[in-house]
Each structure stands twice: as C-alpha cells, then as structure tokens.
Short mmCIF file of C-alpha atoms in Angstrom, two decimals:
data_model
loop_
_atom_site.label_atom_id
_atom_site.label_comp_id
_atom_site.label_asym_id
_atom_site.label_seq_id
_atom_site.Cartn_x
_atom_site.Cartn_y
_atom_site.Cartn_z
CA MET S 1 -11.83 -47.32 -16.95
CA ILE S 2 -11.97 -50.69 -14.82
CA THR S 3 -15.00 -52.62 -16.14
CA ASP S 4 -17.55 -54.43 -14.14
CA LEU S 5 -16.55 -57.70 -15.69
CA TYR S 6 -13.15 -57.36 -14.51
CA LEU S 7 -14.18 -56.54 -11.03
CA ASP S 8 -16.75 -59.25 -10.88
CA GLN S 9 -14.41 -61.96 -12.09
CA THR S 10 -11.71 -60.93 -9.53
CA LEU S 11 -14.26 -61.07 -6.85
CA ASP S 12 -15.58 -64.58 -7.88
CA PHE S 13 -11.94 -65.82 -7.75
CA LEU S 14 -11.38 -64.47 -4.34
CA ARG S 15 -14.75 -65.71 -3.21
CA ASP S 16 -13.84 -69.46 -4.63
CA LEU S 17 -10.21 -69.74 -3.56
CA PRO S 18 -10.51 -70.57 0.17
CA LYS S 19 -11.73 -74.10 0.74
CA SER S 20 -11.55 -74.41 4.51
CA ALA S 21 -9.79 -73.14 7.71
CA LYS S 22 -7.42 -74.60 10.20
CA VAL S 23 -8.00 -73.58 13.80
CA THR S 24 -5.76 -74.19 16.57
CA ILE S 25 -7.43 -74.89 19.92
CA ASN S 26 -5.47 -75.74 22.99
CA GLY S 27 -2.42 -76.37 20.76
CA THR S 28 -4.12 -78.83 18.41
CA GLU S 29 -4.80 -77.67 14.75
CA THR S 30 -8.12 -79.04 13.29
CA GLU S 31 -9.52 -78.26 9.89
CA HIS S 32 -13.15 -76.84 9.59
CA ASP S 33 -15.42 -76.24 6.65
CA ILE S 34 -16.39 -72.77 5.59
CA PHE S 35 -20.22 -72.66 6.25
CA ARG S 36 -20.99 -69.55 4.58
CA THR S 37 -19.44 -66.97 2.21
CA LEU S 38 -20.92 -63.37 1.75
CA VAL S 39 -19.97 -60.94 -0.93
CA GLU S 40 -21.24 -57.31 -0.16
CA GLY S 41 -19.93 -54.87 -2.66
CA GLN S 42 -16.15 -55.39 -2.74
CA THR S 43 -15.97 -57.10 0.64
CA ILE S 44 -15.77 -60.84 0.97
CA LYS S 45 -16.56 -62.73 4.24
CA HIS S 46 -15.81 -66.24 4.84
CA PHE S 47 -17.58 -67.69 8.07
CA VAL S 48 -16.17 -70.71 9.95
CA TYR S 49 -18.48 -72.04 12.61
CA LEU S 50 -16.98 -74.05 15.67
CA SER S 51 -19.51 -75.96 17.68
CA ASN S 52 -18.31 -78.82 19.82
CA GLU S 53 -14.82 -77.75 20.63
CA THR S 54 -13.87 -75.98 23.81
CA GLY S 55 -10.54 -74.40 25.04
CA VAL S 56 -8.35 -71.55 24.02
CA ILE S 57 -8.45 -70.58 20.41
CA SER S 58 -4.92 -69.25 19.50
CA SER S 59 -4.96 -69.13 15.68
CA ALA S 60 -7.13 -69.58 12.67
CA LYS S 61 -6.09 -69.91 8.97
CA LEU S 62 -7.89 -69.72 5.83
CA ILE S 63 -6.48 -72.20 3.38
CA ASP S 64 -6.97 -73.11 -0.26
CA ALA S 65 -7.37 -76.76 -1.74
CA GLN S 66 -3.49 -77.17 -1.75
CA GLN S 67 -3.37 -76.50 1.98
CA ARG S 68 -1.71 -73.08 1.46
CA ASP S 69 -2.41 -70.45 3.89
CA LEU S 70 -4.30 -67.39 2.39
CA GLN S 71 -5.13 -65.44 5.64
CA THR S 72 -4.21 -65.81 9.27
CA LYS S 73 -5.61 -64.49 12.52
CA THR S 74 -4.31 -64.72 15.96
CA TYR S 75 -6.64 -65.05 18.88
CA ASN S 76 -6.44 -65.47 22.66
CA VAL S 77 -10.06 -66.69 23.15
CA THR S 78 -11.42 -69.21 25.68
CA LYS S 79 -14.32 -71.09 23.79
CA GLY S 80 -16.91 -72.72 26.01
CA PRO S 81 -19.74 -75.08 24.92
CA ASP S 82 -21.45 -72.53 22.94
CA GLY S 83 -20.73 -71.93 19.26
CA PHE S 84 -18.09 -69.47 17.97
CA THR S 85 -17.84 -68.10 14.50
CA ILE S 86 -14.60 -67.01 12.79
CA VAL S 87 -14.87 -64.46 10.12
CA PHE S 88 -12.27 -63.88 7.57
CA VAL S 89 -12.70 -60.58 5.74
CA THR S 90 -11.22 -59.55 2.53
CA GLU S 91 -11.97 -56.03 0.88
CA LEU S 92 -10.74 -55.74 -2.75
CA LYS S 93 -9.77 -52.29 -4.11
CA ILE S 94 -8.86 -52.23 -7.75
CA GLU S 95 -7.50 -48.90 -8.94
CA GLU S 96 -6.17 -47.75 -12.33
CA ALA S 97 -2.56 -46.55 -12.33
#
C-alpha cells in the first residue's frame, strides 16, 4: 500500500520544483513568474499571468531554478492588451507494481 506520506511528499516536490516560465511572444522569449500554484487532489496547476505584452504567443516553458525545461506548451494565440493566463497542469498517478 502506498502511504499518504509518500504521495504528499511527492506532490510537494512537484509543486515546488518549477520556479518560473519562459514565454515566446513575437519570437522573443521572456521569463515570467509563477503567480499561483494550486494543488487539487493529485493535480498540480501552475499559473503564469501575462499582462503588458501583446503579439503572437508561440510557446511557453515551465522551468526550474537551473533554467531546465520541465514542461512545454505550443501555442498560436494572438494576445491583445488584455491579460492572458497560461496554466501548466500536471497530474500525479502513483501505482504499486
């Protein structure tokens, strides 16, 4: 049986590993803070909010403190003057073998 401690510690690690996101808009990559992280059951959501930038969003990468890519998303979205939220979702499934 997998214990709650094992599951909770794994979720905590995955929640805390990402430190920011790199977003490519009009071909220029800029780094953005994670403004919120939400854990719901075994699903972790990291939210990145874009406010002032405008143009075509082509990609977003969730990165750790050493600038290593953790999760990538491809987009083809034109962002106007309104805000835009990128959500990185990870669902953890631990099963005994």
